[in-house]
PDB file of C-alpha atoms and ligand atoms in Angstrom:
ATOM      1  CA  MET Q   1      -0.057   0.027  -0.002  1.00  0.00           C
ATOM      2  CA  SER Q   2       1.297   3.397  -1.059  1.00  0.00           C
ATOM      3  CA  VAL Q   3       2.323   5.640   1.951  1.00  0.00           C
ATOM      4  CA  VAL Q   4       3.554   8.568  -0.131  1.00  0.00           C
ATOM      5  CA  SER Q   5       2.244  10.690  -2.887  1.00  0.00           C
ATOM      6  CA  LEU Q   6       3.354   9.751  -6.330  1.00  0.00           C
ATOM      7  CA  ASN Q   7       3.900  13.174  -7.918  1.00  0.00           C
ATOM      8  CA  VAL Q   8       3.773  11.751 -11.450  1.00  0.00           C
ATOM      9  CA  PRO Q   9       2.482  13.936 -14.346  1.00  0.00           C
ATOM     10  CA  ALA Q  10      -0.793  12.524 -15.623  1.00  0.00           C
ATOM     11  CA  GLY Q  11       0.566  13.083 -19.212  1.00  0.00           C
ATOM     12  CA  ASP Q  12       3.270  10.542 -18.581  1.00  0.00           C
ATOM     13  CA  VAL Q  13       0.753   7.877 -17.557  1.00  0.00           C
ATOM     14  CA  ASP Q  14      -1.232   8.620 -20.700  1.00  0.00           C
ATOM     15  CA  ARG Q  15       1.803   8.532 -22.865  1.00  0.00           C
ATOM     16  CA  VAL Q  16       2.640   4.947 -21.752  1.00  0.00           C
ATOM     17  CA  LEU Q  17      -1.052   3.860 -21.971  1.00  0.00           C
ATOM     18  CA  ARG Q  18      -1.185   5.071 -25.512  1.00  0.00           C
ATOM     19  CA  ALA Q  19       1.257   2.242 -26.355  1.00  0.00           C
ATOM     20  CA  GLU Q  20      -1.669  -0.060 -25.865  1.00  0.00           C
ATOM     21  CA  VAL Q  21       0.299  -2.929 -24.360  1.00  0.00           C
ATOM     22  CA  ALA Q  22      -1.342  -4.760 -21.507  1.00  0.00           C
ATOM     23  CA  ALA Q  23      -1.021  -3.177 -17.969  1.00  0.00           C
ATOM     24  CA  PRO Q  24       2.624  -3.543 -17.039  1.00  0.00           C
ATOM     25  CA  ARG Q  25       3.415  -5.805 -14.064  1.00  0.00           C
ATOM     26  CA  VAL Q  26       7.194  -5.393 -13.828  1.00  0.00           C
ATOM     27  CA  VAL Q  27       9.363  -2.362 -14.179  1.00  0.00           C
ATOM     28  CA  PHE Q  28      13.081  -2.613 -15.120  1.00  0.00           C
ATOM     29  CA  VAL Q  29      15.772  -0.049 -14.502  1.00  0.00           C
ATOM     30  CA  LEU Q  30      18.903  -1.048 -16.346  1.00  0.00           C
ATOM     31  CA  GLY Q  31      22.374   0.158 -15.549  1.00  0.00           C
ATOM     32  CA  SER Q  32      25.405   1.418 -17.486  1.00  0.00           C
ATOM     33  CA  GLY Q  33      26.064  -0.839 -20.439  1.00  0.00           C
ATOM     34  CA  LEU Q  34      23.267  -3.183 -19.485  1.00  0.00           C
ATOM     35  CA  SER Q  35      20.470  -2.027 -21.833  1.00  0.00           C
ATOM     36  CA  GLY Q  36      20.565  -5.023 -24.040  1.00  0.00           C
ATOM     37  CA  LEU Q  37      17.605  -6.576 -22.323  1.00  0.00           C
ATOM     38  CA  ALA Q  38      15.435  -4.005 -24.127  1.00  0.00           C
ATOM     39  CA  ASN Q  39      16.225  -5.745 -27.444  1.00  0.00           C
ATOM     40  CA  GLU Q  40      14.390  -8.843 -26.059  1.00  0.00           C
ATOM     41  CA  VAL Q  41      11.161  -6.954 -25.599  1.00  0.00           C
ATOM     42  CA  THR Q  42       8.378  -8.012 -27.969  1.00  0.00           C
ATOM     43  CA  ASP Q  43       5.306  -5.875 -29.076  1.00  0.00           C
ATOM     44  CA  SER Q  44       7.592  -3.024 -28.069  1.00  0.00           C
ATOM     45  CA  VAL Q  45       6.941   0.701 -28.198  1.00  0.00           C
ATOM     46  CA  VAL Q  46       9.828   3.057 -27.443  1.00  0.00           C
ATOM     47  CA  ILE Q  47       9.248   6.358 -25.635  1.00  0.00           C
ATOM     48  CA  PRO Q  48      12.276   8.733 -25.472  1.00  0.00           C
ATOM     49  CA  TYR Q  49      12.750  10.182 -21.950  1.00  0.00           C
ATOM     50  CA  ALA Q  50      12.372  13.654 -23.680  1.00  0.00           C
ATOM     51  CA  GLU Q  51       8.745  12.903 -24.055  1.00  0.00           C
ATOM     52  CA  LEU Q  52       8.143  12.117 -20.343  1.00  0.00           C
ATOM     53  CA  GLU Q  53       7.645  15.321 -18.500  1.00  0.00           C
ATOM     54  CA  GLY Q  54       8.402  13.940 -15.110  1.00  0.00           C
ATOM     55  CA  PHE Q  55      11.695  12.263 -16.156  1.00  0.00           C
ATOM     56  CA  PRO Q  56      14.539  14.562 -15.165  1.00  0.00           C
ATOM     57  CA  GLN Q  57      15.912  15.968 -18.495  1.00  0.00           C
ATOM     58  CA  VAL Q  58      19.674  15.619 -18.012  1.00  0.00           C
ATOM     59  CA  GLY Q  59      22.108  14.820 -20.676  1.00  0.00           C
ATOM     60  CA  ALA Q  60      22.758  11.188 -21.421  1.00  0.00           C
ATOM     61  CA  VAL Q  61      25.690   9.413 -19.785  1.00  0.00           C
ATOM     62  CA  ALA Q  62      27.718   7.199 -22.203  1.00  0.00           C
ATOM     63  CA  GLY Q  63      26.375   3.710 -22.049  1.00  0.00           C
ATOM     64  CA  HIS Q  64      22.718   4.855 -21.233  1.00  0.00           C
ATOM     65  CA  ALA Q  65      20.238   4.688 -23.910  1.00  0.00           C
ATOM     66  CA  GLY Q  66      17.819   7.165 -22.411  1.00  0.00           C
ATOM     67  CA  GLN Q  67      14.505   5.678 -23.421  1.00  0.00           C
ATOM     68  CA  LEU Q  68      11.516   3.811 -21.975  1.00  0.00           C
ATOM     69  CA  THR Q  69      10.485   0.567 -23.710  1.00  0.00           C
ATOM     70  CA  VAL Q  70       6.923  -0.711 -23.166  1.00  0.00           C
ATOM     71  CA  GLY Q  71       6.074  -4.323 -24.207  1.00  0.00           C
ATOM     72  CA  ARG Q  72       6.459  -7.936 -23.144  1.00  0.00           C
ATOM     73  CA  LEU Q  73       9.376  -9.905 -21.775  1.00  0.00           C
ATOM     74  CA  ALA Q  74       8.847 -13.719 -21.565  1.00  0.00           C
ATOM     75  CA  GLU Q  75       5.069 -12.853 -22.140  1.00  0.00           C
ATOM     76  CA  VAL Q  76       5.071 -10.650 -19.047  1.00  0.00           C
ATOM     77  CA  PRO Q  77       3.906  -7.070 -19.662  1.00  0.00           C
ATOM     78  CA  VAL Q  78       6.786  -4.798 -18.690  1.00  0.00           C
ATOM     79  CA  ILE Q  79       8.143  -1.339 -18.872  1.00  0.00           C
ATOM     80  CA  LEU Q  80      11.933  -1.008 -19.128  1.00  0.00           C
ATOM     81  CA  PHE Q  81      13.966   2.121 -18.359  1.00  0.00           C
ATOM     82  CA  ALA Q  82      17.227   1.847 -20.296  1.00  0.00           C
ATOM     83  CA  GLY Q  83      19.391   4.382 -18.413  1.00  0.00           C
ATOM     84  CA  ARG Q  84      18.877   6.415 -15.345  1.00  0.00           C
ATOM     85  CA  ALA Q  85      19.108  10.004 -14.191  1.00  0.00           C
ATOM     86  CA  HIS Q  86      21.715   9.977 -11.505  1.00  0.00           C
ATOM     87  CA  GLN Q  87      22.127  12.313  -8.548  1.00  0.00           C
ATOM     88  CA  TYR Q  88      25.725  13.042  -9.747  1.00  0.00           C
ATOM     89  CA  GLN Q  89      24.104  14.736 -12.760  1.00  0.00           C
ATOM     90  CA  GLY Q  90      22.554  17.242 -10.390  1.00  0.00           C
ATOM     91  CA  VAL Q  91      19.201  15.530 -10.067  1.00  0.00           C
ATOM     92  CA  SER Q  92      17.419  15.250  -6.706  1.00  0.00           C
ATOM     93  CA  ALA Q  93      16.959  11.926  -5.035  1.00  0.00           C
ATOM     94  CA  LEU Q  94      13.197  12.432  -5.588  1.00  0.00           C
ATOM     95  CA  ASP Q  95      13.655  12.921  -9.356  1.00  0.00           C
ATOM     96  CA  ALA Q  96      16.071  10.002  -9.447  1.00  0.00           C
ATOM     97  CA  SER Q  97      13.250   7.828  -8.095  1.00  0.00           C
ATOM     98  CA  TYR Q  98      10.860   8.688 -10.952  1.00  0.00           C
ATOM     99  CA  PRO Q  99      10.921   5.255 -12.597  1.00  0.00           C
ATOM    100  CA  ALA Q 100       9.577   3.605  -9.417  1.00  0.00           C
ATOM    101  CA  ARG Q 101       6.880   6.364  -9.152  1.00  0.00           C
ATOM    102  CA  LEU Q 102       5.700   6.108 -12.787  1.00  0.00           C
ATOM    103  CA  ALA Q 103       5.669   2.257 -12.403  1.00  0.00           C
ATOM    104  CA  VAL Q 104       3.343   2.443  -9.526  1.00  0.00           C
ATOM    105  CA  ALA Q 105       1.120   4.905 -11.191  1.00  0.00           C
ATOM    106  CA  LEU Q 106       0.745   2.348 -14.057  1.00  0.00           C
ATOM    107  CA  GLY Q 107      -0.020  -0.421 -11.630  1.00  0.00           C
ATOM    108  CA  CYS Q 108       3.306  -2.410 -11.595  1.00  0.00           C
ATOM    109  CA  GLU Q 109       3.934  -4.820  -8.699  1.00  0.00           C
ATOM    110  CA  THR Q 110       7.636  -5.481  -9.066  1.00  0.00           C
ATOM    111  CA  LEU Q 111      10.823  -3.445  -9.618  1.00  0.00           C
ATOM    112  CA  ILE Q 112      13.907  -5.158 -11.073  1.00  0.00           C
ATOM    113  CA  VAL Q 113      17.079  -3.043 -11.071  1.00  0.00           C
ATOM    114  CA  THR Q 114      20.467  -3.801 -12.546  1.00  0.00           C
ATOM    115  CA  ASN Q 115      23.630  -1.680 -12.144  1.00  0.00           C
ATOM    116  CA  ALA Q 116      27.312  -1.671 -12.828  1.00  0.00           C
ATOM    117  CA  ALA Q 117      29.238  -1.861  -9.565  1.00  0.00           C
ATOM    118  CA  GLY Q 118      32.672  -1.957  -8.257  1.00  0.00           C
ATOM    119  CA  GLY Q 119      33.585  -5.091  -6.388  1.00  0.00           C
ATOM    120  CA  VAL Q 120      34.521  -4.325  -2.757  1.00  0.00           C
ATOM    121  CA  ALA Q 121      34.472  -7.726  -1.098  1.00  0.00           C
ATOM    122  CA  ASP Q 122      37.537  -9.859  -1.318  1.00  0.00           C
ATOM    123  CA  GLY Q 123      37.096 -12.458  -4.012  1.00  0.00           C
ATOM    124  CA  LEU Q 124      34.725 -10.436  -6.296  1.00  0.00           C
ATOM    125  CA  ARG Q 125      35.970 -10.343  -9.833  1.00  0.00           C
ATOM    126  CA  THR Q 126      35.043  -8.421 -12.912  1.00  0.00           C
ATOM    127  CA  GLY Q 127      32.080 -10.129 -14.687  1.00  0.00           C
ATOM    128  CA  ASP Q 128      30.565 -11.521 -11.408  1.00  0.00           C
ATOM    129  CA  ILE Q 129      26.836 -11.112 -10.991  1.00  0.00           C
ATOM    130  CA  VAL Q 130      25.843 -10.249  -7.460  1.00  0.00           C
ATOM    131  CA  LEU Q 131      22.320 -10.508  -6.103  1.00  0.00           C
ATOM    132  CA  ILE Q 132      21.713  -7.595  -3.866  1.00  0.00           C
ATOM    133  CA  THR Q 133      20.476  -8.630  -0.326  1.00  0.00           C
ATOM    134  CA  ASP Q 134      20.526  -5.232   1.233  1.00  0.00           C
ATOM    135  CA  HIS Q 135      22.030  -1.714   0.684  1.00  0.00           C
ATOM    136  CA  MET Q 136      23.661   1.089   2.523  1.00  0.00           C
ATOM    137  CA  ASN Q 137      22.466   4.582   1.657  1.00  0.00           C
ATOM    138  CA  LEU Q 138      25.697   6.618   1.774  1.00  0.00           C
ATOM    139  CA  MET Q 139      24.432   9.224  -0.710  1.00  0.00           C
ATOM    140  CA  GLY Q 140      23.732  11.763   2.000  1.00  0.00           C
ATOM    141  CA  THR Q 141      20.088  12.208   0.861  1.00  0.00           C
ATOM    142  CA  ASN Q 142      16.845  10.345   0.534  1.00  0.00           C
ATOM    143  CA  PRO Q 143      14.068  10.470  -2.069  1.00  0.00           C
ATOM    144  CA  LEU Q 144      11.431  10.571   0.643  1.00  0.00           C
ATOM    145  CA  ILE Q 145      12.563  13.928   1.908  1.00  0.00           C
ATOM    146  CA  GLY Q 146       9.643  16.370   1.476  1.00  0.00           C
ATOM    147  CA  TRP Q 147       7.146  13.766   0.640  1.00  0.00           C
ATOM    148  CA  SER Q 148       4.155  13.202   2.948  1.00  0.00           C
ATOM    149  CA  GLY Q 149       2.138  10.221   4.031  1.00  0.00           C
ATOM    150  CA  PRO Q 150      -1.560   9.944   3.081  1.00  0.00           C
ATOM    151  CA  GLU Q 151      -2.596  11.859   6.121  1.00  0.00           C
ATOM    152  CA  GLY Q 152       0.328  14.276   5.968  1.00  0.00           C
ATOM    153  CA  GLY Q 153       3.422  13.817   8.146  1.00  0.00           C
ATOM    154  CA  THR Q 154       6.671  12.004   7.486  1.00  0.00           C
ATOM    155  CA  PRO Q 155       6.832   8.719   5.639  1.00  0.00           C
ATOM    156  CA  PHE Q 156       8.986   6.570   7.915  1.00  0.00           C
ATOM    157  CA  VAL Q 157       9.279   3.559   5.631  1.00  0.00           C
ATOM    158  CA  PRO Q 158      10.767   0.198   6.956  1.00  0.00           C
ATOM    159  CA  MET Q 159      13.670  -0.959   4.910  1.00  0.00           C
ATOM    160  CA  ARG Q 160      13.992  -4.479   6.284  1.00  0.00           C
ATOM    161  CA  ASP Q 161      13.860  -6.960   3.517  1.00  0.00           C
ATOM    162  CA  ALA Q 162      13.831  -4.268   0.928  1.00  0.00           C
ATOM    163  CA  TYR Q 163      15.205  -6.775  -1.499  1.00  0.00           C
ATOM    164  CA  ASP Q 164      12.439  -9.242  -1.605  1.00  0.00           C
ATOM    165  CA  PRO Q 165      13.469 -12.695   0.079  1.00  0.00           C
ATOM    166  CA  GLU Q 166      11.033 -14.599  -2.197  1.00  0.00           C
ATOM    167  CA  LEU Q 167      12.322 -12.973  -5.413  1.00  0.00           C
ATOM    168  CA  ARG Q 168      15.889 -13.704  -4.246  1.00  0.00           C
ATOM    169  CA  GLU Q 169      15.049 -17.387  -3.801  1.00  0.00           C
ATOM    170  CA  ILE Q 170      13.599 -17.411  -7.337  1.00  0.00           C
ATOM    171  CA  ALA Q 171      16.756 -15.770  -8.620  1.00  0.00           C
ATOM    172  CA  HIS Q 172      19.014 -18.371  -6.937  1.00  0.00           C
ATOM    173  CA  ALA Q 173      16.807 -21.232  -8.389  1.00  0.00           C
ATOM    174  CA  VAL Q 174      16.960 -19.888 -11.879  1.00  0.00           C
ATOM    175  CA  ALA Q 175      20.698 -19.285 -11.627  1.00  0.00           C
ATOM    176  CA  SER Q 176      21.336 -22.834 -10.554  1.00  0.00           C
ATOM    177  CA  ASN Q 177      19.140 -24.207 -13.424  1.00  0.00           C
ATOM    178  CA  LEU Q 178      21.241 -22.074 -15.843  1.00  0.00           C
ATOM    179  CA  ASP Q 179      24.406 -23.258 -14.196  1.00  0.00           C
ATOM    180  CA  LEU Q 180      25.337 -19.662 -13.573  1.00  0.00           C
ATOM    181  CA  THR Q 181      27.186 -18.541 -10.547  1.00  0.00           C
ATOM    182  CA  LEU Q 182      25.153 -15.972  -8.615  1.00  0.00           C
ATOM    183  CA  LYS Q 183      26.866 -14.277  -5.673  1.00  0.00           C
ATOM    184  CA  GLU Q 184      25.147 -12.294  -3.016  1.00  0.00           C
ATOM    185  CA  GLY Q 185      26.058  -9.045  -1.414  1.00  0.00           C
ATOM    186  CA  VAL Q 186      25.316  -5.698   0.170  1.00  0.00           C
ATOM    187  CA  TYR Q 187      25.330  -2.640  -2.302  1.00  0.00           C
ATOM    188  CA  ALA Q 188      26.712   0.601  -1.016  1.00  0.00           C
ATOM    189  CA  GLY Q 189      25.282   3.564  -2.805  1.00  0.00           C
ATOM    190  CA  LEU Q 190      27.555   6.673  -3.046  1.00  0.00           C
ATOM    191  CA  LEU Q 191      26.923   9.937  -4.719  1.00  0.00           C
ATOM    192  CA  GLY Q 192      29.848   9.872  -7.201  1.00  0.00           C
ATOM    193  CA  PRO Q 193      30.701  10.781  -9.861  1.00  0.00           C
ATOM    194  CA  SER Q 194      34.414  10.429  -8.816  1.00  0.00           C
ATOM    195  CA  TYR Q 195      35.277   6.809  -8.120  1.00  0.00           C
ATOM    196  CA  GLU Q 196      36.296   5.739  -4.593  1.00  0.00           C
ATOM    197  CA  THR Q 197      39.735   6.250  -3.228  1.00  0.00           C
ATOM    198  CA  PRO Q 198      41.581   3.196  -1.858  1.00  0.00           C
ATOM    199  CA  ALA Q 199      40.855   4.490   1.663  1.00  0.00           C
ATOM    200  CA  GLU Q 200      37.168   4.831   0.944  1.00  0.00           C
ATOM    201  CA  VAL Q 201      37.147   1.327  -0.400  1.00  0.00           C
ATOM    202  CA  ARG Q 202      38.784  -0.008   2.832  1.00  0.00           C
ATOM    203  CA  MET Q 203      36.154   1.840   4.744  1.00  0.00           C
ATOM    204  CA  LEU Q 204      33.296   0.312   2.715  1.00  0.00           C
ATOM    205  CA  ARG Q 205      34.771  -3.122   3.306  1.00  0.00           C
ATOM    206  CA  SER Q 206      35.012  -2.620   6.953  1.00  0.00           C
ATOM    207  CA  LEU Q 207      31.405  -1.409   7.001  1.00  0.00           C
ATOM    208  CA  GLY Q 208      30.211  -4.583   5.403  1.00  0.00           C
ATOM    209  CA  ALA Q 209      29.635  -3.533   1.817  1.00  0.00           C
ATOM    210  CA  ASP Q 210      30.297  -5.964  -0.974  1.00  0.00           C
ATOM    211  CA  VAL Q 211      29.795  -3.788  -4.150  1.00  0.00           C
ATOM    212  CA  VAL Q 212      29.685   0.017  -4.647  1.00  0.00           C
ATOM    213  CA  GLY Q 213      27.841   2.063  -7.129  1.00  0.00           C
ATOM    214  CA  MET Q 214      26.243   5.457  -7.749  1.00  0.00           C
ATOM    215  CA  SER Q 215      22.597   4.527  -8.379  1.00  0.00           C
ATOM    216  CA  THR Q 216      19.764   2.128  -7.284  1.00  0.00           C
ATOM    217  CA  VAL Q 217      19.272   3.378  -3.771  1.00  0.00           C
ATOM    218  CA  PRO Q 218      16.872   6.271  -4.571  1.00  0.00           C
ATOM    219  CA  GLU Q 219      14.608   4.131  -6.778  1.00  0.00           C
ATOM    220  CA  VAL Q 220      14.591   1.228  -4.282  1.00  0.00           C
ATOM    221  CA  ILE Q 221      13.697   3.477  -1.345  1.00  0.00           C
ATOM    222  CA  ALA Q 222      10.840   5.033  -3.314  1.00  0.00           C
ATOM    223  CA  ALA Q 223       9.689   1.571  -4.498  1.00  0.00           C
ATOM    224  CA  ARG Q 224       9.494   0.314  -1.009  1.00  0.00           C
ATOM    225  CA  ALA Q 225       7.587   3.375   0.158  1.00  0.00           C
ATOM    226  CA  LEU Q 226       5.119   2.709  -2.654  1.00  0.00           C
ATOM    227  CA  GLY Q 227       4.767  -1.031  -1.976  1.00  0.00           C
ATOM    228  CA  LEU Q 228       6.715  -2.483  -4.919  1.00  0.00           C
ATOM    229  CA  ARG Q 229       8.581  -5.767  -4.492  1.00  0.00           C
ATOM    230  CA  VAL Q 230      12.301  -5.247  -5.450  1.00  0.00           C
ATOM    231  CA  LEU Q 231      14.998  -7.550  -6.958  1.00  0.00           C
ATOM    232  CA  GLY Q 232      18.431  -6.062  -7.538  1.00  0.00           C
ATOM    233  CA  LEU Q 233      21.362  -7.359  -9.504  1.00  0.00           C
ATOM    234  CA  SER Q 234      24.829  -5.840  -9.682  1.00  0.00           C
ATOM    235  CA  LEU Q 235      27.312  -6.674 -12.327  1.00  0.00           C
ATOM    236  CA  VAL Q 236      30.847  -6.324 -11.072  1.00  0.00           C
ATOM    237  CA  THR Q 237      32.530  -4.265 -13.797  1.00  0.00           C
ATOM    238  CA  ASN Q 238      35.830  -3.624 -11.954  1.00  0.00           C
ATOM    239  CA  VAL Q 239      37.473  -4.111  -8.630  1.00  0.00           C
ATOM    240  CA  ALA Q 240      36.666  -0.866  -6.774  1.00  0.00           C
ATOM    241  CA  ALA Q 241      39.697   1.529  -6.673  1.00  0.00           C
ATOM    242  CA  GLY Q 242      41.397  -0.789  -9.191  1.00  0.00           C
ATOM    243  CA  GLU Q 243      44.186   0.510 -11.355  1.00  0.00           C
ATOM    244  CA  ASP Q 244      43.314   2.559 -14.427  1.00  0.00           C
ATOM    245  CA  LEU Q 245      39.606   2.430 -13.770  1.00  0.00           C
ATOM    246  CA  SER Q 246      37.617   4.053 -16.512  1.00  0.00           C
ATOM    247  CA  HIS Q 247      34.051   4.416 -17.610  1.00  0.00           C
ATOM    248  CA  ALA Q 248      34.945   2.657 -20.851  1.00  0.00           C
ATOM    249  CA  GLU Q 249      36.139  -0.373 -18.831  1.00  0.00           C
ATOM    250  CA  VAL Q 250      32.907  -0.469 -16.973  1.00  0.00           C
ATOM    251  CA  LEU Q 251      30.811  -0.459 -20.170  1.00  0.00           C
ATOM    252  CA  GLU Q 252      33.122  -3.238 -21.769  1.00  0.00           C
ATOM    253  CA  ALA Q 253      32.574  -5.540 -18.715  1.00  0.00           C
ATOM    254  CA  GLY Q 254      28.847  -4.965 -18.953  1.00  0.00           C
ATOM    255  CA  LYS Q 255      28.687  -6.087 -22.597  1.00  0.00           C
ATOM    256  CA  LYS Q 256      30.503  -9.253 -21.808  1.00  0.00           C
ATOM    257  CA  ALA Q 257      28.168 -10.362 -19.028  1.00  0.00           C
ATOM    258  CA  GLU Q 258      24.926  -9.040 -20.688  1.00  0.00           C
ATOM    259  CA  SER Q 259      23.951 -12.520 -22.139  1.00  0.00           C
ATOM    260  CA  GLN Q 260      24.152 -14.125 -18.702  1.00  0.00           C
ATOM    261  CA  LEU Q 261      22.103 -11.424 -17.096  1.00  0.00           C
ATOM    262  CA  THR Q 262      19.407 -11.541 -19.852  1.00  0.00           C
ATOM    263  CA  ALA Q 263      19.026 -15.371 -19.343  1.00  0.00           C
ATOM    264  CA  LEU Q 264      18.839 -14.886 -15.634  1.00  0.00           C
ATOM    265  CA  VAL Q 265      16.173 -12.177 -15.843  1.00  0.00           C
ATOM    266  CA  LEU Q 266      14.069 -13.977 -18.426  1.00  0.00           C
ATOM    267  CA  GLY Q 267      14.100 -17.131 -16.249  1.00  0.00           C
ATOM    268  CA  ILE Q 268      13.033 -15.119 -13.192  1.00  0.00           C
ATOM    269  CA  LEU Q 269      10.135 -13.442 -15.174  1.00  0.00           C
ATOM    270  CA  ARG Q 270       8.827 -16.912 -16.253  1.00  0.00           C
ATOM    271  CA  ARG Q 271       8.567 -17.801 -12.547  1.00  0.00           C
ATOM    272  CA  LEU Q 272       6.716 -14.717 -11.340  1.00  0.00           C
TER     273      LEU Q 272
HETATM  274  N1  HPA X   1      32.579   2.657  -7.992  1.00  0.00           N
HETATM  275  C1  HPA X   1      31.393   3.256  -8.102  1.00  0.00           C
HETATM  276  N2  HPA X   1      30.488   2.989  -9.050  1.00  0.00           N
HETATM  277  C2  HPA X   1      30.853   2.145  -9.979  1.00  0.00           C
HETATM  278  C3  HPA X   1      32.044   1.499 -10.032  1.00  0.00           C
HETATM  279  C4  HPA X   1      32.992   1.755  -8.838  1.00  0.00           C
HETATM  280  O1  HPA X   1      34.087   1.218  -8.810  1.00  0.00           O
HETATM  281  N3  HPA X   1      32.108   0.660 -11.073  1.00  0.00           N
HETATM  282  C5  HPA X   1      30.969   0.889 -11.695  1.00  0.00           C
HETATM  283  N4  HPA X   1      30.093   1.755 -11.132  1.00  0.00           N
END
């Protein structure tokens, strides 16, 4: 049940409904270099972010397509955001949570997020897929700031089991069927856009983080406030604070692991 107001322009909801695909059940938000899943969508209608009034209009980041695809994946009606608006682009946490808010306005039940992340835990390697079990909001802000509950007041939203235990079980079962190694870990969300210093990576490790990135946290907090079930997958594109870390390296690692991620996600959808 929704505890906060949605604040989604009615025109955006109409724009998606005009695509005339069945009511979406699942919303995807895809991370840097991980937009390939959009190519698997059937009966697809593409809506550029520029046509969505509520989507923060910031310049594209390399590796982010910048469009919403409406259609079906594994027969399930979905909407799929290929590319995010990040807070490091000057967007508020509330605006960064727009995909979750639009999804709820359209009647979705489940949010599946993917992201590119740096590996913090010992043993994580480039190309590893990590199922997010929990997160740390180290972004210094929160998408619920300034929202009010149905009767006014502050939305104190519980964040226990934010990453749905049942969906996590399904993900593990699908991965095991596909003979795919699925690790688990805690995602630390930092503001960016600079990557972490070695000292920050040591700090994150001692705090209990396994992967680090610059996204995901705002949309997941908003999604939980609005009652969506959440599944999160990180692709380790580099070892955090590794040598010669570049955005190009992050995108390249994303491309390599994309087919595995696609198979995993399609398998999960078939079991929902
Ligand atoms: N740090 C933060 N964000 C990231 C990283 C990283 O090492 N790799 C991909 N996104």
